[in-house]
Coordinates of C-alpha atoms and ligand atoms in Angstrom, one line a residue:
M1127 CA 0.0 0.0 0.0
K1128 CA 1.5 3.3 -1.0
Y1129 CA -0.2 6.8 -0.8
D1130 CA 0.8 10.3 -1.9
C1131 CA -0.4 11.5 1.5
I1132 CA -1.7 10.0 4.7
I1133 CA -3.7 12.2 7.0
L1134 CA -4.0 11.5 10.7
G1135 CA -7.5 12.2 12.0
A1136 CA -10.9 12.7 10.4
G1137 CA -11.7 15.9 12.3
M1138 CA -12.7 19.1 10.4
S1139 CA -9.1 19.9 9.4
G1140 CA -8.2 16.4 8.2
L1141 CA -11.4 16.0 6.2
A1142 CA -10.9 19.4 4.6
A1143 CA -7.3 18.7 3.7
G1144 CA -8.3 15.3 2.4
I1145 CA -10.9 16.8 0.1
R1146 CA -8.4 19.3 -1.4
L1147 CA -5.9 16.5 -2.1
A1148 CA -8.5 14.1 -3.5
H1149 CA -9.9 16.9 -5.8
F1150 CA -6.4 17.2 -7.3
G1151 CA -6.1 13.5 -8.0
K1152 CA -3.8 12.7 -5.1
K1153 CA -4.0 9.2 -3.7
V1154 CA -4.9 10.1 -0.1
L1155 CA -5.8 8.1 3.0
I1156 CA -7.4 9.5 6.2
I1157 CA -6.8 7.3 9.2
E1158 CA -9.1 7.9 12.2
K1159 CA -8.8 6.0 15.5
H1160 CA -12.5 6.4 16.3
S1161 CA -15.4 4.7 14.7
K1162 CA -16.9 8.1 13.8
I1163 CA -15.6 11.1 11.9
G1164 CA -15.6 14.6 13.4
G1165 CA -13.0 14.5 16.1
L1166 CA -13.7 17.2 18.7
N1167 CA -16.9 18.0 16.9
S1168 CA -18.9 14.9 16.4
Y1169 CA -22.2 13.5 17.6
Y1170 CA -23.7 10.6 19.5
H1171 CA -27.1 9.1 20.4
R1172 CA -28.6 8.6 23.9
K1173 CA -32.2 7.5 24.5
G1174 CA -32.9 8.1 20.8
I1175 CA -31.8 11.7 21.0
E1176 CA -29.0 13.0 18.8
I1177 CA -26.5 15.1 20.7
D1178 CA -23.7 17.2 19.1
S1179 CA -20.7 16.4 21.2
G1180 CA -19.2 19.8 20.8
L1181 CA -21.2 22.1 18.6
H1182 CA -22.6 25.3 20.1
A1183 CA -22.3 27.3 16.9
M1184 CA -20.2 27.7 13.8
T1185 CA -18.5 31.1 13.6
N1186 CA -17.9 33.2 10.4
F1187 CA -21.5 33.3 9.2
S1188 CA -21.9 34.8 5.7
E1189 CA -25.0 35.3 3.6
R1190 CA -25.1 33.4 0.3
G1191 CA -23.3 35.6 -2.3
G1192 CA -21.6 37.6 0.4
S1193 CA -18.1 39.1 0.2
K1194 CA -15.6 37.0 -1.8
R1195 CA -13.2 37.4 1.2
S1196 CA -15.6 35.8 3.6
P1197 CA -13.7 32.8 5.2
L1198 CA -16.8 30.7 5.1
L1199 CA -17.5 31.3 1.4
K1200 CA -13.8 30.9 0.7
L1201 CA -13.7 27.5 2.4
L1202 CA -16.9 26.3 0.7
R1203 CA -15.4 27.3 -2.7
Q1204 CA -12.2 25.4 -2.0
L1205 CA -14.1 22.3 -0.9
R1206 CA -16.6 22.7 -3.8
I1207 CA -19.6 22.6 -1.5
P1208 CA -22.6 24.6 -2.6
Y1209 CA -23.7 27.1 0.1
E1210 CA -27.3 25.8 0.2
E1211 CA -26.1 22.3 1.1
L1212 CA -25.2 23.4 4.6
N1213 CA -28.7 24.7 5.3
L1214 CA -27.2 27.3 7.7
R1215 CA -29.4 28.8 10.4
E1216 CA -28.4 32.1 12.0
Q1217 CA -28.4 32.8 15.7
N1218 CA -31.1 34.9 17.3
H1219 CA -28.6 36.9 19.2
S1220 CA -26.0 36.3 21.9
I1221 CA -25.1 38.0 25.2
I1222 CA -22.0 38.8 27.2
R1223 CA -23.2 39.0 30.8
F1224 CA -21.0 40.4 33.6
D1225 CA -22.4 41.2 37.0
T1226 CA -22.7 44.9 36.3
C1227 CA -23.4 45.0 32.6
S1228 CA -24.7 43.0 29.6
L1229 CA -23.9 43.4 25.9
R1230 CA -25.9 41.8 23.1
F1231 CA -24.5 41.0 19.7
S1232 CA -25.9 39.3 16.6
N1233 CA -24.9 38.7 13.0
D1234 CA -25.5 42.4 12.4
F1235 CA -22.5 44.1 13.8
R1236 CA -24.5 47.3 14.3
L1237 CA -26.2 45.8 17.3
F1238 CA -22.9 45.3 19.1
E1239 CA -21.7 48.8 18.2
S1240 CA -25.0 50.4 19.4
E1241 CA -24.9 48.4 22.7
I1242 CA -21.4 49.7 23.3
A1243 CA -22.4 53.2 22.4
D1244 CA -25.3 52.9 24.8
K1245 CA -23.6 51.3 27.8
F1246 CA -20.0 52.7 27.3
P1247 CA -20.6 56.1 25.6
S1248 CA -17.2 57.4 26.4
E1249 CA -15.6 54.3 24.8
I1250 CA -17.3 54.2 21.4
D1251 CA -14.6 56.1 19.6
S1252 CA -11.8 53.9 21.0
F1253 CA -13.8 50.8 20.2
R1254 CA -14.1 52.0 16.5
L1255 CA -10.3 52.6 16.6
L1256 CA -9.8 49.1 17.8
C1257 CA -12.0 47.9 14.9
R1258 CA -9.8 49.8 12.5
R1259 CA -6.7 48.1 14.0
I1260 CA -8.3 44.7 13.5
D1261 CA -9.2 45.5 9.9
E1262 CA -5.5 46.4 9.3
C1263 CA -4.1 43.3 11.0
D1264 CA -2.4 40.9 8.6
D1265 CA -3.9 38.0 10.7
L1266 CA -3.2 35.2 8.2
N1267 CA 0.5 36.0 8.1
M1268 CA 1.9 32.6 9.0
D1269 CA 5.3 34.1 10.0
A1270 CA 4.1 36.9 12.3
P1271 CA 5.5 36.8 15.9
F1272 CA 3.2 36.8 19.0
V1273 CA 1.8 40.3 19.8
S1274 CA -0.1 40.6 23.1
A1275 CA -3.7 41.5 22.4
R1276 CA -4.2 42.4 26.1
G1277 CA -1.5 45.1 25.8
L1278 CA -2.8 46.4 22.5
V1279 CA -6.5 46.6 23.6
K1280 CA -5.5 48.2 26.9
D1281 CA -3.8 51.0 25.1
L1282 CA -7.0 51.7 23.1
V1283 CA -10.0 50.8 25.4
R1284 CA -9.7 52.6 28.7
D1285 CA -12.7 51.0 30.4
E1286 CA -11.4 47.8 31.9
T1287 CA -14.9 46.2 32.1
L1288 CA -15.5 46.7 28.4
A1289 CA -12.1 45.3 27.5
E1290 CA -12.8 42.2 29.6
M1291 CA -16.2 41.8 28.0
I1292 CA -14.7 41.9 24.5
F1293 CA -12.1 39.3 25.4
C1294 CA -14.6 36.9 27.1
P1295 CA -16.2 35.2 24.0
L1296 CA -13.0 35.5 22.0
M1297 CA -11.0 33.5 24.6
Y1298 CA -13.7 31.0 25.3
Y1299 CA -14.1 30.2 21.6
G1300 CA -10.5 30.3 20.5
S1301 CA -7.6 30.9 22.9
A1302 CA -5.1 28.2 23.8
V1303 CA -3.2 30.9 25.8
E1304 CA -4.1 31.7 29.4
G1305 CA -4.9 35.3 30.1
D1306 CA -3.9 36.7 26.7
M1307 CA -4.2 36.1 23.0
D1308 CA -2.0 36.7 20.0
F1309 CA -3.3 39.8 18.4
A1310 CA -3.6 38.0 15.1
Q1311 CA -5.8 35.3 16.8
F1312 CA -7.7 38.0 18.6
S1313 CA -8.4 39.7 15.3
I1314 CA -9.5 36.5 13.6
M1315 CA -11.8 35.6 16.5
F1316 CA -13.2 39.2 16.7
K1317 CA -14.2 39.1 13.0
S1318 CA -15.5 35.6 13.1
I1319 CA -17.6 36.1 16.2
F1320 CA -18.6 39.8 16.3
K1321 CA -18.5 40.9 12.7
E1322 CA -19.6 37.7 10.9
G1323 CA -21.4 35.9 13.7
F1324 CA -22.9 32.5 14.7
C1325 CA -24.9 30.0 12.7
K1326 CA -25.3 26.3 12.4
P1327 CA -26.5 23.7 10.0
E1328 CA -30.2 22.9 10.5
G1329 CA -29.2 19.2 10.7
G1330 CA -26.5 19.8 13.3
V1331 CA -22.9 18.8 13.0
R1332 CA -23.9 15.5 11.4
Q1333 CA -25.1 17.3 8.4
L1334 CA -21.8 19.1 7.9
L1335 CA -19.8 15.9 8.5
S1336 CA -21.8 13.8 6.0
I1337 CA -21.2 16.5 3.4
L1338 CA -17.5 16.4 4.1
E1339 CA -17.3 12.6 4.1
D1340 CA -19.3 12.4 0.9
R1341 CA -17.0 15.0 -0.9
F1342 CA -13.9 13.2 0.2
V1343 CA -15.0 9.7 -0.7
S1344 CA -16.7 10.6 -4.0
S1345 CA -13.5 12.5 -5.0
G1346 CA -11.5 9.2 -4.6
G1347 CA -10.2 9.6 -1.1
E1348 CA -10.0 6.6 1.2
L1349 CA -11.2 6.7 4.8
K1350 CA -10.1 4.2 7.4
L1351 CA -12.0 4.4 10.7
S1352 CA -11.3 2.6 14.0
S1353 CA -7.6 2.4 13.1
E1354 CA -5.0 4.1 15.3
V1355 CA -1.7 5.4 14.0
S1356 CA 0.8 4.1 16.5
K1357 CA 4.0 5.2 14.7
I1358 CA 5.1 7.7 12.2
V1359 CA 8.1 5.8 10.7
L1360 CA 11.3 7.7 9.8
R1361 CA 14.1 6.0 8.0
D1362 CA 17.5 7.8 7.8
G1363 CA 15.7 10.9 9.1
K1364 CA 13.2 10.8 6.2
L1365 CA 9.5 10.1 6.5
A1366 CA 8.7 6.6 5.2
G1367 CA 5.1 6.1 6.2
I1368 CA 3.0 5.1 9.2
E1369 CA 2.3 2.0 11.3
T1370 CA -1.1 1.2 12.7
A1371 CA -1.8 -0.2 16.1
D1372 CA -2.4 -3.6 14.6
G1373 CA 1.1 -3.6 13.2
R1374 CA 0.5 -2.7 9.5
F1375 CA 3.0 -0.4 7.7
I1376 CA 1.5 1.9 5.1
E1377 CA 4.0 3.8 2.9
S1378 CA 3.6 7.5 2.1
E1379 CA 5.9 10.3 1.0
F1380 CA 3.9 12.9 3.0
V1381 CA 2.0 12.8 6.3
L1382 CA -0.4 15.5 7.4
S1383 CA -1.4 15.3 11.1
S1384 CA -4.3 16.9 12.9
A1385 CA -3.6 15.0 16.1
G1386 CA -1.8 17.9 17.8
S1387 CA 1.9 18.9 17.5
I1388 CA 3.3 17.3 20.7
E1389 CA 1.1 14.2 20.1
T1390 CA 2.3 13.9 16.5
L1391 CA 6.0 14.2 17.3
S1392 CA 5.7 11.7 20.1
L1393 CA 4.4 9.2 17.5
C1394 CA 7.6 9.6 15.4
D1395 CA 10.0 6.6 15.5
P1396 CA 12.8 7.4 16.1
R1397 CA 11.8 10.6 18.1
P1398 CA 13.2 13.7 16.4
A1399 CA 14.9 16.4 18.5
N1400 CA 11.8 18.1 19.9
K1401 CA 10.7 21.5 18.8
K1402 CA 10.1 23.6 21.9
L1403 CA 6.4 23.1 22.3
E1404 CA 4.3 23.9 25.4
K1405 CA 1.6 21.6 26.5
G1406 CA -1.9 23.1 26.5
N1407 CA -3.7 23.1 29.8
L1408 CA -7.1 24.7 29.1
S1409 CA -10.0 22.4 29.1
F1410 CA -13.7 22.4 29.8
V1411 CA -16.4 20.5 31.5
E1412 CA -19.8 20.7 29.8
A1413 CA -23.2 19.7 31.3
I1414 CA -26.0 19.0 28.9
F1415 CA -29.7 18.9 29.9
C1416 CA -32.4 17.9 27.5
F1417 CA -36.1 18.7 28.0
P1418 CA -39.3 18.0 26.0
S1419 CA -40.2 20.9 23.8
S1420 CA -43.4 21.3 25.9
A1421 CA -41.4 21.6 29.2
K1422 CA -43.0 24.3 31.3
S1423 CA -39.9 24.9 33.4
F1424 CA -37.6 25.6 30.5
P1425 CA -36.4 29.2 30.5
A1426 CA -38.2 31.4 27.9
E1427 CA -35.0 33.4 27.1
N1428 CA -34.3 33.5 23.3
F1429 CA -30.6 34.1 23.2
S1430 CA -28.5 31.5 21.4
I1431 CA -25.3 31.8 23.5
M1432 CA -24.4 33.6 26.7
F1433 CA -20.9 34.2 27.9
F1434 CA -21.1 34.9 31.6
N1435 CA -18.6 36.2 34.2
R1436 CA -18.9 36.9 37.9
G1437 CA -17.4 40.3 38.8
D1438 CA -15.9 42.8 36.3
S1439 CA -12.5 41.1 35.9
F1440 CA -12.5 38.1 33.5
K1441 CA -9.9 35.4 34.3
Y1442 CA -9.3 32.9 31.5
S1443 CA -7.0 30.4 33.0
N1444 CA -6.9 26.8 34.2
P1445 CA -8.8 26.9 37.6
H1446 CA -6.6 24.1 39.0
S1447 CA -9.8 22.5 40.3
L1448 CA -12.5 20.3 38.9
F1449 CA -14.5 23.3 37.7
S1450 CA -15.1 26.9 38.3
F1451 CA -18.3 29.0 38.2
D1452 CA -16.3 32.2 37.9
S1453 CA -17.2 32.3 34.2
G1454 CA -18.6 30.1 31.5
V1455 CA -20.8 29.7 28.5
V1456 CA -24.5 28.8 28.3
C1457 CA -25.8 27.6 25.0
L1458 CA -29.5 27.2 24.1
P1459 CA -29.0 25.2 20.9
Q1460 CA -32.7 25.5 19.8
N1461 CA -32.5 29.3 19.7
F1462 CA -31.3 29.6 16.1
K1463 CA -33.6 30.6 13.2
Y1464 CA -34.7 27.1 12.3
S1465 CA -37.3 26.4 9.6
H1466 CA -38.7 23.6 11.8
P1467 CA -38.5 23.9 15.6
P1468 CA -36.2 21.1 17.1
A1469 CA -38.0 18.2 18.8
H1470 CA -36.3 18.9 22.2
K1471 CA -35.0 21.9 24.1
M1472 CA -31.5 21.8 25.5
L1473 CA -29.3 23.8 27.8
R1474 CA -25.6 23.3 27.7
M1475 CA -23.2 24.9 30.2
T1476 CA -19.5 25.0 29.7
L1477 CA -17.0 25.8 32.5
L1478 CA -13.2 25.9 32.7
S1479 CA -11.7 22.8 34.2
D1480 CA -8.4 21.1 35.0
A1481 CA -7.7 17.6 33.7
P1482 CA -5.3 16.5 36.5
S1483 CA -7.9 17.2 39.1
W1484 CA -10.3 14.8 37.4
R1485 CA -7.6 12.2 36.9
R1486 CA -6.9 12.1 40.6
L1487 CA -10.4 10.8 41.3
E1488 CA -11.1 7.0 41.6
M1489 CA -13.8 5.8 39.2
D1490 CA -16.7 5.8 41.7
E1491 CA -15.7 9.2 43.0
Y1492 CA -15.4 10.5 39.4
L1493 CA -18.9 9.3 38.6
K1494 CA -20.3 10.8 41.9
T1495 CA -18.6 14.1 41.2
K1496 CA -20.1 14.2 37.7
R1497 CA -23.6 13.7 39.2
N1498 CA -23.1 16.3 41.9
L1499 CA -21.7 18.8 39.3
S1500 CA -24.8 18.4 37.1
A1501 CA -27.0 19.4 40.1
L1502 CA -24.7 22.4 40.8
V1503 CA -24.9 23.5 37.1
L1504 CA -28.7 23.5 37.3
A1505 CA -28.5 25.7 40.4
E1506 CA -26.0 28.0 38.7
A1507 CA -28.2 28.3 35.7
R1508 CA -31.2 29.3 37.9
R1509 CA -29.0 31.9 39.5
I1510 CA -27.9 33.3 36.2
F1511 CA -31.4 33.5 34.8
G1512 CA -32.6 34.9 38.2
K1513 CA -35.4 32.4 38.5
A1514 CA -35.5 29.6 41.1
E1515 CA -38.5 27.8 39.5
I1516 CA -36.9 27.0 36.1
L1517 CA -35.2 23.8 34.9
S1518 CA -37.2 21.4 37.0
E1519 CA -35.4 18.1 37.5
D1520 CA -38.7 16.3 36.9
E1521 CA -38.9 17.5 33.4
I1522 CA -35.3 16.5 32.3
I1523 CA -35.4 13.6 29.9
L1524 CA -31.7 13.3 29.4
E1525 CA -28.6 14.7 31.1
D1526 CA -24.9 14.2 30.3
L1527 CA -21.7 15.7 31.4
F1528 CA -18.3 15.5 29.8
T1529 CA -15.0 16.3 31.5
P1530 CA -11.5 17.0 30.2
L1531 CA -10.8 13.3 30.5
S1532 CA -13.7 12.6 28.1
V1533 CA -12.2 15.1 25.6
E1534 CA -8.8 13.5 26.0
R1535 CA -10.3 10.0 25.4
Y1536 CA -12.2 10.9 22.3
T1537 CA -9.7 13.2 20.7
G1538 CA -6.2 12.2 21.9
H1539 CA -5.5 15.8 22.9
I1540 CA -3.3 15.5 26.1
D1541 CA -5.3 16.7 29.1
G1542 CA -8.3 17.4 26.9
A1543 CA -6.7 20.6 25.8
I1544 CA -9.4 21.8 23.5
Y1545 CA -7.4 24.5 21.8
G1546 CA -4.2 22.5 21.9
S1547 CA -0.8 23.8 22.6
P1548 CA -0.2 27.5 23.2
T1549 CA 2.7 27.3 20.8
K1550 CA 1.1 27.4 17.4
L1551 CA 3.0 26.1 14.4
K1552 CA 1.5 28.7 12.0
D1553 CA 3.6 27.5 9.1
G1554 CA 2.5 23.9 9.7
L1555 CA 6.1 22.7 9.7
S1556 CA 6.7 19.9 12.3
G1557 CA 10.4 20.0 12.1
V1558 CA 10.4 16.6 10.3
E1559 CA 10.7 16.8 6.5
N1560 CA 7.4 16.0 4.8
L1561 CA 5.5 15.8 8.1
F1562 CA 3.0 18.7 8.4
I1563 CA 0.7 19.8 11.2
C1564 CA -2.8 21.1 10.4
G1565 CA -5.8 21.9 12.6
T1566 CA -5.8 23.0 16.3
D1567 CA -2.0 23.2 16.7
Q1568 CA -1.4 25.0 13.4
G1569 CA -3.5 27.8 14.9
F1570 CA -6.8 28.3 13.2
L1571 CA -9.4 27.2 15.7
G1572 CA -13.0 26.2 15.8
I1573 CA -14.9 24.4 13.0
S1574 CA -14.4 27.0 10.3
G1575 CA -10.8 27.7 11.4
A1576 CA -9.9 24.0 11.4
M1577 CA -11.3 23.5 7.9
L1578 CA -9.4 26.6 6.7
S1579 CA -6.2 25.2 8.3
G1580 CA -6.5 21.8 6.6
I1581 CA -7.1 23.6 3.2
S1582 CA -4.2 26.1 3.7
I1583 CA -1.6 23.5 4.7
A1584 CA -2.7 21.1 1.9
N1585 CA -2.5 24.0 -0.7
K1586 CA 0.8 25.3 0.6
Y1587 CA 2.8 22.1 0.8
L1588 CA 1.1 19.3 -1.0
L1589 CA -0.5 20.9 -4.0
K1590 CA 2.4 23.0 -5.2
Ligands
FAD2230 C1 -16.7 20.4 23.7 C2 -16.3 21.2 22.5 C3 -17.1 22.2 22.0 C4 -16.7 22.9 20.8 N1 -17.6 23.7 20.3 C5 -17.3 24.4 19.2 C6 -18.2 25.2 18.6 O1 -19.4 25.3 19.0 N2 -17.9 25.9 17.5 C7 -16.7 25.8 16.9 O2 -16.4 26.4 15.9 N3 -15.7 25.0 17.5 C8 -16.0 24.3 18.6 N4 -15.1 23.5 19.2 C9 -13.7 23.4 18.6 C10 -13.7 22.6 17.4 O3 -14.4 21.5 17.6 C11 -12.2 22.3 17.1 O4 -11.5 23.5 17.0 C12 -12.1 21.6 15.7 O5 -13.0 20.7 15.5 C13 -10.7 21.0 15.7 O6 -10.6 20.2 14.5 P1 -9.2 19.5 14.2 O7 -9.4 18.8 12.9 O8 -8.1 20.4 14.3 O9 -8.9 18.5 15.4 P2 -9.7 17.2 16.0 O10 -11.2 17.5 15.9 O11 -9.1 17.1 17.4 O12 -9.4 16.0 15.1 C14 -8.2 15.2 15.3 C15 -8.6 13.8 15.0 O13 -7.5 13.0 15.0 C16 -7.8 11.8 15.5 N5 -6.5 11.1 16.0 C17 -5.7 11.6 17.0 N6 -4.7 10.8 17.2 C18 -4.8 9.8 16.3 C19 -4.0 8.6 16.0 N7 -2.9 8.4 16.6 N8 -4.5 7.8 15.0 C20 -5.6 8.1 14.3 N9 -6.4 9.2 14.6 C21 -6.0 10.0 15.5 C22 -8.8 12.1 16.6 O14 -9.5 11.0 17.0 C23 -9.6 13.2 16.0 O15 -10.7 12.6 15.3 C24 -15.5 22.7 20.3 C25 -14.6 21.8 20.8 C26 -15.0 21.0 21.9 C27 -14.1 19.9 22.5

């Protein structure tokens, strides 16, 4: 067996890269250790209900026929996916809620601007200046060094609460770095969340995944599920191919890995001299509650996503404990502009969490802690909504909770580091000739970001 390229992982970036290569006639194989595609963003069934394992929303919404520079339209063109196939539904609106202030935003940037003008009138000019700096930022420059977004925003936006409120969604949805962001990443996230906005396929993540799989396979790509790459084989310092956990060697001149940079280099045999890479330590717990659509105690709020924070100072860092209620995300997945209302109502709450704290628990304690945390999340949701009578346990038809250890188990990311290593390999170069990194550790994050990453690295190195 010999391939032009083997791709590790059938997540968003691996699938997108695979489609590009297959379109151009490359003999390409994607190897995925799980039985399902999607990686961090897949789906599963419980009690007959389909649950997206990750999806809150896709960023980078664009109308059909929107600007040619729109990242979403660009990636659809590159993957030859007609816009209508995604059946995208826009968010209603979302909220950033701190104790003393709330800001709403939607896919119409004017709402966010007017909220800032209304609640922080003395800051609207500096906010517009920040927007100009963002427009001028060459955020796709793969060679640019780290520039502190905190420092830059602080110089422009004097009101600390407003600055913290701007950072909150951007960090929750796309920072592998504690307490700060690279300004290029800040700029990408600002545009993708505030300027372009949230949407999702009417059929959930499964709809997107089945389109990607179909494009890949129908273009001649091969997909091997439930097969783990256990070695990336180097001979005389050159890449020779990969070995699977069942001992099969598959030859390939090029390997593209979406498994994470540290994770990928640790598969190399022999191990190359390590690039200096930092391990990511930001992970989440997420509790999911499902109610019948007729549930009387389900909150009537119609926001799609809320980013909340206690106090005025937002701390985005590993809490070094099982969870922290200092900040988090609440997603009401049914609150998108669906053409048919979903059969169930759900509430998802995401909190920062520390993998080692969960790993220290014995199994029975781990399960007990998960159950206790679900009850605490319900109480926290009642506090946030300011209503004690909502979210009655009697009406819940399904609840689930994942921890950093679940993320680690299902994705291979060490410590369930959702956004991977803080050291991003923007140029995709692993340090080993012909072994490239795409996805989370290349640096474009989220669903749209991961697909763009797979496309850019495939275009840059494998389709020259
Ligand atoms: C809980 C959660 C919620 C999220 N919500 C959103 C959201 O609402 N919106 C959004 O835009 N983004 C969201 N994200 C982030 C988004 O899912 C990721 O940024 C994106 O999917 C990353 O894609 P990827 O291809 O880089 O990596 P991954 O999805 O991690 O794919 C890597 C793949 O490689 C496979 N793999 C690893 N090692 C091996 C091996 N040795 N052999 C074979 N296969 C291997 C893994 O099984 C995995 O399938 C969320 C993430 C999580 C965890």
